[in-house]
Tab-separated table of C-alpha atoms in Angstrom:
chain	number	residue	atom	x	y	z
A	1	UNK	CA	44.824	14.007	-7.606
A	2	UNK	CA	45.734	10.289	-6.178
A	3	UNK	CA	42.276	8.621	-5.873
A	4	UNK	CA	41.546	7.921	-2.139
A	5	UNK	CA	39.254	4.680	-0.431
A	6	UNK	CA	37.241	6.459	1.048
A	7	UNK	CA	36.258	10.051	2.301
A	8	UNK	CA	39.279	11.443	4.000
A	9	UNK	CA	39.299	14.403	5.717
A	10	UNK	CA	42.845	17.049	4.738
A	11	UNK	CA	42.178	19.850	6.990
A	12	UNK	CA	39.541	21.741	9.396
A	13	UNK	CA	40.121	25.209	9.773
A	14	UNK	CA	37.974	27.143	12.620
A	15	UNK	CA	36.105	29.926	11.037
A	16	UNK	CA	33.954	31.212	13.554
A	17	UNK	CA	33.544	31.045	17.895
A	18	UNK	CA	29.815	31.307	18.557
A	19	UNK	CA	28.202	31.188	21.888
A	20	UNK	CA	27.321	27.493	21.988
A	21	UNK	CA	28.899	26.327	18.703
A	22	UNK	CA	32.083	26.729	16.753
A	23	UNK	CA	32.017	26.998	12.507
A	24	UNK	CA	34.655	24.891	10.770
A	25	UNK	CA	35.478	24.370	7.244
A	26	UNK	CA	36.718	21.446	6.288
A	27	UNK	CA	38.711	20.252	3.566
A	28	UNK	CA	37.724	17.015	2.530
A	29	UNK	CA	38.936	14.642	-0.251
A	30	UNK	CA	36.471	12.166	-2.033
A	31	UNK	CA	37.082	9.010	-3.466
A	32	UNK	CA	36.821	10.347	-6.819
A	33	UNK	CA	39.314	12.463	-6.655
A	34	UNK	CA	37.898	15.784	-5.835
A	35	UNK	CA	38.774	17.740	-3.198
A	36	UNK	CA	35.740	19.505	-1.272
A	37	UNK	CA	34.770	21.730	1.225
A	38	UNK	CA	32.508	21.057	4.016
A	39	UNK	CA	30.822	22.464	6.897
A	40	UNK	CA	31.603	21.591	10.172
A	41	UNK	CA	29.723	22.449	13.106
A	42	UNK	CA	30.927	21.513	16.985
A	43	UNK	CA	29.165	21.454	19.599
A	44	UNK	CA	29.679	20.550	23.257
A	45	UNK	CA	26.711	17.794	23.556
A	46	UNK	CA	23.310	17.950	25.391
A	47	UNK	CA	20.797	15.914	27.603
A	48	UNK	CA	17.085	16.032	27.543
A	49	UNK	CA	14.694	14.339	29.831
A	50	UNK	CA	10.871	13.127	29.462
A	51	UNK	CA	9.787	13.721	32.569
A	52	UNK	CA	6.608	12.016	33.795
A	53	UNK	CA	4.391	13.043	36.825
A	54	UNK	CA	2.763	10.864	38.747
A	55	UNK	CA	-0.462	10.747	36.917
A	56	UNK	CA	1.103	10.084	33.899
A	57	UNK	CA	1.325	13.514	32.304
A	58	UNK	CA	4.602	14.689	30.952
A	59	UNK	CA	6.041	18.185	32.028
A	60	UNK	CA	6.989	19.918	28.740
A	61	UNK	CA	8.416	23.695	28.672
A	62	UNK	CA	7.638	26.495	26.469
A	63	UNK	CA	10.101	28.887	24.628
A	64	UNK	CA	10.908	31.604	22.643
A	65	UNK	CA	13.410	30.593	20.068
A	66	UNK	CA	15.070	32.969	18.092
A	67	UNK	CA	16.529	30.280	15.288
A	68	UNK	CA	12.733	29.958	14.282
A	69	UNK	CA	10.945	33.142	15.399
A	70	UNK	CA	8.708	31.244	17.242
A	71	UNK	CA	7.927	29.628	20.678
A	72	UNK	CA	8.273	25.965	20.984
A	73	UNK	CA	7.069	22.822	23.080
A	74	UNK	CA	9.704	20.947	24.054
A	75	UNK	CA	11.012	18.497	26.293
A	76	UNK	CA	13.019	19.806	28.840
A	77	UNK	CA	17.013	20.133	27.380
A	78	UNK	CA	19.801	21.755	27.562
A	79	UNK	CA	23.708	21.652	26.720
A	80	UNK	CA	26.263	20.304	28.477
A	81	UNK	CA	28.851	22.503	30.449
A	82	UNK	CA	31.790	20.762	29.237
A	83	UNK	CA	32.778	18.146	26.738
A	84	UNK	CA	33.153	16.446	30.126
A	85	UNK	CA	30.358	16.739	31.919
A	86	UNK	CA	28.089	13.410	31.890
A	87	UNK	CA	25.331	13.546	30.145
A	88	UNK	CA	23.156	11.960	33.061
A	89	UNK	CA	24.439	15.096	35.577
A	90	UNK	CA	23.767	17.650	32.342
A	91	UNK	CA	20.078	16.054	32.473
A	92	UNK	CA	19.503	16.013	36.260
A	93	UNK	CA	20.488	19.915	36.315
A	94	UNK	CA	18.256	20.702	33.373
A	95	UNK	CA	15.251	19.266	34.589
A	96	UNK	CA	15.738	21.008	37.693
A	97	UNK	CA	16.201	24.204	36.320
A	98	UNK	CA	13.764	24.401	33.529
A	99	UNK	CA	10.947	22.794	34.935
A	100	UNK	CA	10.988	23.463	39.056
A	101	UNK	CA	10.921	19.690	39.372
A	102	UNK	CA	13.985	17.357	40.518
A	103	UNK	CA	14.216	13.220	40.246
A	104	UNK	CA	16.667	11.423	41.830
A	105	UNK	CA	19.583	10.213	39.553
A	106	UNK	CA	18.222	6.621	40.181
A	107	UNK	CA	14.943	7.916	39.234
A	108	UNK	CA	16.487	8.429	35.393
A	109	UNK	CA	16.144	5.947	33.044
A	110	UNK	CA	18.390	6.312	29.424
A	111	UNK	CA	16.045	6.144	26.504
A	112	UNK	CA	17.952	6.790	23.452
A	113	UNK	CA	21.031	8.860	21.965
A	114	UNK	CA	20.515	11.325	19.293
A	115	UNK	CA	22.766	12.626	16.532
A	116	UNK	CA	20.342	15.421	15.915
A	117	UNK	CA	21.816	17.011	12.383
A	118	UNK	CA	24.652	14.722	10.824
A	119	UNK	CA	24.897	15.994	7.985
A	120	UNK	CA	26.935	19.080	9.117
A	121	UNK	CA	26.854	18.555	13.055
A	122	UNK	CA	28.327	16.560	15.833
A	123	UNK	CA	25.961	17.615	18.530
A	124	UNK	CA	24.866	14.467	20.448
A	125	UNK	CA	21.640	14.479	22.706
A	126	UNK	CA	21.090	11.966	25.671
A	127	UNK	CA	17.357	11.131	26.902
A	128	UNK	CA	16.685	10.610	29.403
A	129	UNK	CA	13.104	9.833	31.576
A	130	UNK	CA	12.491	10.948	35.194
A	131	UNK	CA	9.772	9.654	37.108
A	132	UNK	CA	8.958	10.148	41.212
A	133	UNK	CA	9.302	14.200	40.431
A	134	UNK	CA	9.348	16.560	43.402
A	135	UNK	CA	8.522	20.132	43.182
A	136	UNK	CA	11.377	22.703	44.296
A	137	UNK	CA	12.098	25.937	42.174
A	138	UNK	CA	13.142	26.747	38.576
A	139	UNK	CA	16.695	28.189	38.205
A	140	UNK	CA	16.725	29.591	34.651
A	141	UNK	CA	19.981	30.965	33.025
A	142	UNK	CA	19.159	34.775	32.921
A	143	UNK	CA	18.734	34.509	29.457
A	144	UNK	CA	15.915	31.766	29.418
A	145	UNK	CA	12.109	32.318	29.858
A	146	UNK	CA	10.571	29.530	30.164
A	147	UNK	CA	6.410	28.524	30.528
A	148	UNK	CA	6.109	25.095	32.132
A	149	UNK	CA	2.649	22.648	31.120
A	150	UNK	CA	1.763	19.463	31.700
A	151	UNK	CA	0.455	17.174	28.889
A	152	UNK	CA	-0.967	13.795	28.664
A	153	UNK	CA	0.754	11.879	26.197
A	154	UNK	CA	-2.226	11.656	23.598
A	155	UNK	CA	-1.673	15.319	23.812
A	156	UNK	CA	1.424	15.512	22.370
A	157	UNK	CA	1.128	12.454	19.868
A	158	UNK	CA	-1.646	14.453	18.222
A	159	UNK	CA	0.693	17.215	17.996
A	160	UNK	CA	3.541	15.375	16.777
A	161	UNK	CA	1.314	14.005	13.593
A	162	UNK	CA	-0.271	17.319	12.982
A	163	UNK	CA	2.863	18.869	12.728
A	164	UNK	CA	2.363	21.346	15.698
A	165	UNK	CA	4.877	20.081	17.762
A	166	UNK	CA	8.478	19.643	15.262
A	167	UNK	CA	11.494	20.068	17.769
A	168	UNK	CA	13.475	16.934	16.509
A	169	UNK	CA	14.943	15.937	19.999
A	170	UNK	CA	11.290	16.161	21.076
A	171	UNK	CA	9.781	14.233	18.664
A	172	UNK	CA	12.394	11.483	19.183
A	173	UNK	CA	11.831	11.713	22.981
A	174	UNK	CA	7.945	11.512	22.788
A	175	UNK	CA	7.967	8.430	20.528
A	176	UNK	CA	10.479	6.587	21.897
A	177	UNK	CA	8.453	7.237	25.540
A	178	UNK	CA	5.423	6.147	23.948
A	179	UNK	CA	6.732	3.134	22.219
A	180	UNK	CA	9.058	1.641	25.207
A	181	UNK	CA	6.704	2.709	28.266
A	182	UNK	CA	2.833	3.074	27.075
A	183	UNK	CA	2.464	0.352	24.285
B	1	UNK	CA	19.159	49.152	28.847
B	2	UNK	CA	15.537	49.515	28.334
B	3	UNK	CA	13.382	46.243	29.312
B	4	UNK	CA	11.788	44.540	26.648
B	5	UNK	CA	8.771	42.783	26.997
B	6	UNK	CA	10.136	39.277	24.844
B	7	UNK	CA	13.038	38.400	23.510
B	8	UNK	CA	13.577	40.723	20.534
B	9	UNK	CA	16.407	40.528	17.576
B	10	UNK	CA	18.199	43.945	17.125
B	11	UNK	CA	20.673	42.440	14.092
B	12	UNK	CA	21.747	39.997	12.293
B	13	UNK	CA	24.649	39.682	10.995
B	14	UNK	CA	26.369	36.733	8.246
B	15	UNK	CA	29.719	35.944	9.577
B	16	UNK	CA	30.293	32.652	7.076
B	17	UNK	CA	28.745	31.370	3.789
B	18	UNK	CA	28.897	27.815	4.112
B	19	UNK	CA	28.775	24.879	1.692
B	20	UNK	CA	24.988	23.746	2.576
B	21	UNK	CA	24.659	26.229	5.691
B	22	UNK	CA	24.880	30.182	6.323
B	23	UNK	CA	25.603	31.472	9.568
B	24	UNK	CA	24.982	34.496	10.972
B	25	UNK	CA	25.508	36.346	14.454
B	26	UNK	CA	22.469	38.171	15.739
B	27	UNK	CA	22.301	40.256	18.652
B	28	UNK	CA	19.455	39.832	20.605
B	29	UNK	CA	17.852	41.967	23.616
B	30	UNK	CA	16.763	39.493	26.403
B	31	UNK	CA	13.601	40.658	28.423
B	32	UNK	CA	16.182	41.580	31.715
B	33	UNK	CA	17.623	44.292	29.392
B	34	UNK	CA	20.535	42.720	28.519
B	35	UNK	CA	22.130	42.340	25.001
B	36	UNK	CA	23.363	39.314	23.941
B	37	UNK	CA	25.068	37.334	20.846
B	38	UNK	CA	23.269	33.985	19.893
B	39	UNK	CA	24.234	32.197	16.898
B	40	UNK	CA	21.778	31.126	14.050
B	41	UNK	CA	22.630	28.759	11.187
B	42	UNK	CA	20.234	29.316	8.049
B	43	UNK	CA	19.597	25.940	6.221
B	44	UNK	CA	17.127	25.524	3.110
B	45	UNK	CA	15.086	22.698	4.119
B	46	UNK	CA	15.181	18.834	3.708
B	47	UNK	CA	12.945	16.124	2.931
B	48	UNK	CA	12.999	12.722	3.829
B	49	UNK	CA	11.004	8.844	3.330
B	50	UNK	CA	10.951	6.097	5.239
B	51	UNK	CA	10.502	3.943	1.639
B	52	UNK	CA	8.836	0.778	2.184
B	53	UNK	CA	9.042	-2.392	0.282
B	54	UNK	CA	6.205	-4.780	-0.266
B	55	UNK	CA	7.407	-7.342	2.064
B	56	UNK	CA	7.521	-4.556	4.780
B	57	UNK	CA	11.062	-4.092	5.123
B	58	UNK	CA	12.544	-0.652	4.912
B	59	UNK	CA	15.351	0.477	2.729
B	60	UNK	CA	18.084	1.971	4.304
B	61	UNK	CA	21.310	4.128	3.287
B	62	UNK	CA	24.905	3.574	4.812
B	63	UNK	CA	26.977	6.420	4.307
B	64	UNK	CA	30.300	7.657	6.066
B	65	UNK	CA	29.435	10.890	7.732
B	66	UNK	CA	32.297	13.741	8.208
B	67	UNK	CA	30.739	15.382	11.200
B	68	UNK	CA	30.669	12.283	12.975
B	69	UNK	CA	33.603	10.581	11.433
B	70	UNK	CA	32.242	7.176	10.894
B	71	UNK	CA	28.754	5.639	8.655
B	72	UNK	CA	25.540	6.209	9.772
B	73	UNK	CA	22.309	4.170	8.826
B	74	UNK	CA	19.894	6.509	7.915
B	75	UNK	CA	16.548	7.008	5.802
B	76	UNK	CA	17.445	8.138	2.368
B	77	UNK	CA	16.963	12.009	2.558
B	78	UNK	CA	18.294	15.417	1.310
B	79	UNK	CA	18.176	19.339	1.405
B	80	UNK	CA	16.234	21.192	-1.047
B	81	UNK	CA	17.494	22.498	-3.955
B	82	UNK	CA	16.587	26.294	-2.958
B	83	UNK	CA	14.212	27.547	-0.237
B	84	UNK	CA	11.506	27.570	-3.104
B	85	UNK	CA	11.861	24.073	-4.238
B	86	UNK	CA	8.209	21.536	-2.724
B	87	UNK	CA	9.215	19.274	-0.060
B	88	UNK	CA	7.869	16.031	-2.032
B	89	UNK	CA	9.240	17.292	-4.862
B	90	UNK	CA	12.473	16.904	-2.456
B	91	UNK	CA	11.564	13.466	-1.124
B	92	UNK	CA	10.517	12.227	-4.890
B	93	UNK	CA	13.981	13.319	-6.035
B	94	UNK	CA	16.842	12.044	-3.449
B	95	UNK	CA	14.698	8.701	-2.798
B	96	UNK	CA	15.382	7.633	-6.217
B	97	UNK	CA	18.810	9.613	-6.118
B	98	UNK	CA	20.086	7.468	-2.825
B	99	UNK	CA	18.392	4.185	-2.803
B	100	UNK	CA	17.670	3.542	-7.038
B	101	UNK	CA	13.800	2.841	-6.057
B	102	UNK	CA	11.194	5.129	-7.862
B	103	UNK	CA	7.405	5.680	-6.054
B	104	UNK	CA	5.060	7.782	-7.861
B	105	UNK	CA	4.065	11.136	-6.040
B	106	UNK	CA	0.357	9.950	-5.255
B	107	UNK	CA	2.174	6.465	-3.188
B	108	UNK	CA	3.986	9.294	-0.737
B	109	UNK	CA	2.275	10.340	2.000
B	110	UNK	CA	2.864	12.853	4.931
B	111	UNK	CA	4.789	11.622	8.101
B	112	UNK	CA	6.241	14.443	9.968
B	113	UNK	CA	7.394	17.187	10.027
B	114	UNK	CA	11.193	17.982	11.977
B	115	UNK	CA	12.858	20.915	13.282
B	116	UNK	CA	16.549	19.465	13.398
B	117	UNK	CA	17.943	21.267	16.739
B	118	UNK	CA	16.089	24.583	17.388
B	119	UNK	CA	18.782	26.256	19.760
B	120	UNK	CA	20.447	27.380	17.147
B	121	UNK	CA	19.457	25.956	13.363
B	122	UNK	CA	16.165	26.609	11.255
B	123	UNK	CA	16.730	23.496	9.683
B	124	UNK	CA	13.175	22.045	8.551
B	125	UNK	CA	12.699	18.109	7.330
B	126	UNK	CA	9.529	17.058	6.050
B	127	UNK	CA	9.101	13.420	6.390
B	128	UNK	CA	7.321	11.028	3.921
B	129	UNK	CA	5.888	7.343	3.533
B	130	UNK	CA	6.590	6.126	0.106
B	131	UNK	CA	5.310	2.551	-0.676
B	132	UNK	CA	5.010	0.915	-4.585
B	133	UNK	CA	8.742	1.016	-5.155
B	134	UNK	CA	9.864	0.282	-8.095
B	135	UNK	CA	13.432	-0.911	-9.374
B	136	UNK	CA	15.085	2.121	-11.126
B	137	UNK	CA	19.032	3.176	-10.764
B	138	UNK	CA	20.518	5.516	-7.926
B	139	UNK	CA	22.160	9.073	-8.814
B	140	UNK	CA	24.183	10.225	-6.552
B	141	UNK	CA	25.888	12.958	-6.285
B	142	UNK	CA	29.623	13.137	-7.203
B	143	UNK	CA	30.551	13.928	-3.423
B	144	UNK	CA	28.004	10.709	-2.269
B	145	UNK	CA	29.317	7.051	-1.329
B	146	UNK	CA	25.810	5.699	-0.310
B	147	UNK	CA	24.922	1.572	0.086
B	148	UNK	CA	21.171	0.892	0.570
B	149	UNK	CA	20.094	-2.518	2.641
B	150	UNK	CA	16.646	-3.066	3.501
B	151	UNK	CA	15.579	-3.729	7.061
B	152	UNK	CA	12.706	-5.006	9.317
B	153	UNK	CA	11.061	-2.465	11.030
B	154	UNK	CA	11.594	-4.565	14.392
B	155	UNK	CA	15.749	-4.768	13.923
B	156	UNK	CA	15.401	-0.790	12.811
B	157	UNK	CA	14.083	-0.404	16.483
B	158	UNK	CA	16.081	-2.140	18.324
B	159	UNK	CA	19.325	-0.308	16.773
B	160	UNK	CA	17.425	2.803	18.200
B	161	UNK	CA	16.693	1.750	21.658
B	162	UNK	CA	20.129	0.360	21.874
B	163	UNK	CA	21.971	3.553	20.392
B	164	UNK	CA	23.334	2.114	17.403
B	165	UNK	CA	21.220	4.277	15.182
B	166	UNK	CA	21.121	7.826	16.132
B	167	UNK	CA	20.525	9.823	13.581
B	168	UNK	CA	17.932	12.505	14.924
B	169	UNK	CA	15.619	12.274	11.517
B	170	UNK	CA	15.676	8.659	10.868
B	171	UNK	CA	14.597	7.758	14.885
B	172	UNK	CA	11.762	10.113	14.302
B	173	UNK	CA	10.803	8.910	11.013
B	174	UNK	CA	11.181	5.326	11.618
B	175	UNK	CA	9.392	5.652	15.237
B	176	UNK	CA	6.596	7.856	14.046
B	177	UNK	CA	6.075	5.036	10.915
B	178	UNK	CA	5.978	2.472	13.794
B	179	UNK	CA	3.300	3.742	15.801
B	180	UNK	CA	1.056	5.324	12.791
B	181	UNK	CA	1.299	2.380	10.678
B	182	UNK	CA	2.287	-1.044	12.802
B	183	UNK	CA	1.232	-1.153	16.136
């Protein structure tokens, strides 16, 4: 086999349509030589939002998730509906329907961009933060149950470090708040 | 459909063995009554450091990703060998594999701990601190094309707050080492 550059990619090949992601296998061929295969995971894209109540606290929702058996504290999230929509409209909607609360979209303020598993993923998650909330109604997808808390930010930093709170996207989100916002 | 009190996993089902990931189908029955199909990837773990130099800076690895078709800047990290296999043990092994720089086990110390995208993936990362480097060789895989700079914690944050790093584990790791370690 002719040596190649760099890592060049021969062939994906879908093996399986899930519900929010689709399975490839990829054929890749390395520089020396070899020819490998490789996981490939799609995935439409996602926003999340920190969103922070006038007294400072930060709404966060709780979850059952079946990937880990467990519930979960998270930021508010959730995917895209197309590989069009934009991510700032994807986080408006969420925060409205997960947490009863909606911001204005000039209430939103981009924090960072996540790759959240590159190794074998392309999902991409915006964050977002949302300030000036106003209460209306949750609007869950009829397959979500969600618990809605607020938490002051020490809250959730002590989590973070004790390893009670682990959702990557949230950790990210928390930080990066904290960092930027409440030095 | 009889309702369910939480959301409760009736099968699961492997529909693809993947290089580094296994995916599955499961059915679940949502508390409404209805039956649904959710995917779940299984992954065996990760570790990761954020290895620090004695001048502060951090070292770094540049590596061309497939899933994202371009290089990433990342902290040195990778999976476990099997799901039995000691996270440090992990983070001992591919920081000297990637970046060439040895730390004994006592000079690592607990970070955080990651849940890479929870939707979907049980994918755990436990992060380290490893400080003492010392100068050994790197041993990469036969698949790996890694280069290792070091950085200043200060231009590592800025490529996060201005999306140029994304990489869900590093932003965590190198945020989290920011505000536990150099406020």
């Amino acid at each position: 086999m002719e040596k190649v550059e760099k890592i060049e990619r021969l062939d994906r090949k879908l093996v399986h349509e899930g519900a929010v992601i689709s399975i490839y296998e990829d054929t890749v061929q390395i520089p020396n030589g070899n020819v490998a295969k490789w996981d490939f995971i799609g995935h439409k894209g996602a926003a999340a939002v920190v969103p922070v109540c006038d007294d400072g606290k930060i709404l966060m929702v709780h979850q059952y998730r079946n990937a880990l058996d467990r519930e979960t504290v998270e930021v508010p999230a959730g995917g895209r509906d197309s590989i069009d929509e934009p991510y700032l409209a994807c986080a408006y909607r969420e925060l409205e329907e997960e947490t009863g609360y909606r911001a204005e979209e000039e209430d939103f303020e981009f924090l960072i961009s996540l790759k959240t598993t590159v190794a074998f993923c392309n999902e991409q998650i915006e964050v977002y933060v949302a300030k000036n909330l106003k209460k209306t109604h949750q609007n869950l997808d009829e397959d979500e149950y969600i618990n809605v808390k607020a938490y002051e930010l020490d809250e959730l930093l002590d989590m973070i470090y004790s390893g009670k709170m682990q959702d990557g996207k949230t950790v990210s989100a928390i930080l990066a708040y904290k960092l930027k916002y409440a030095k």
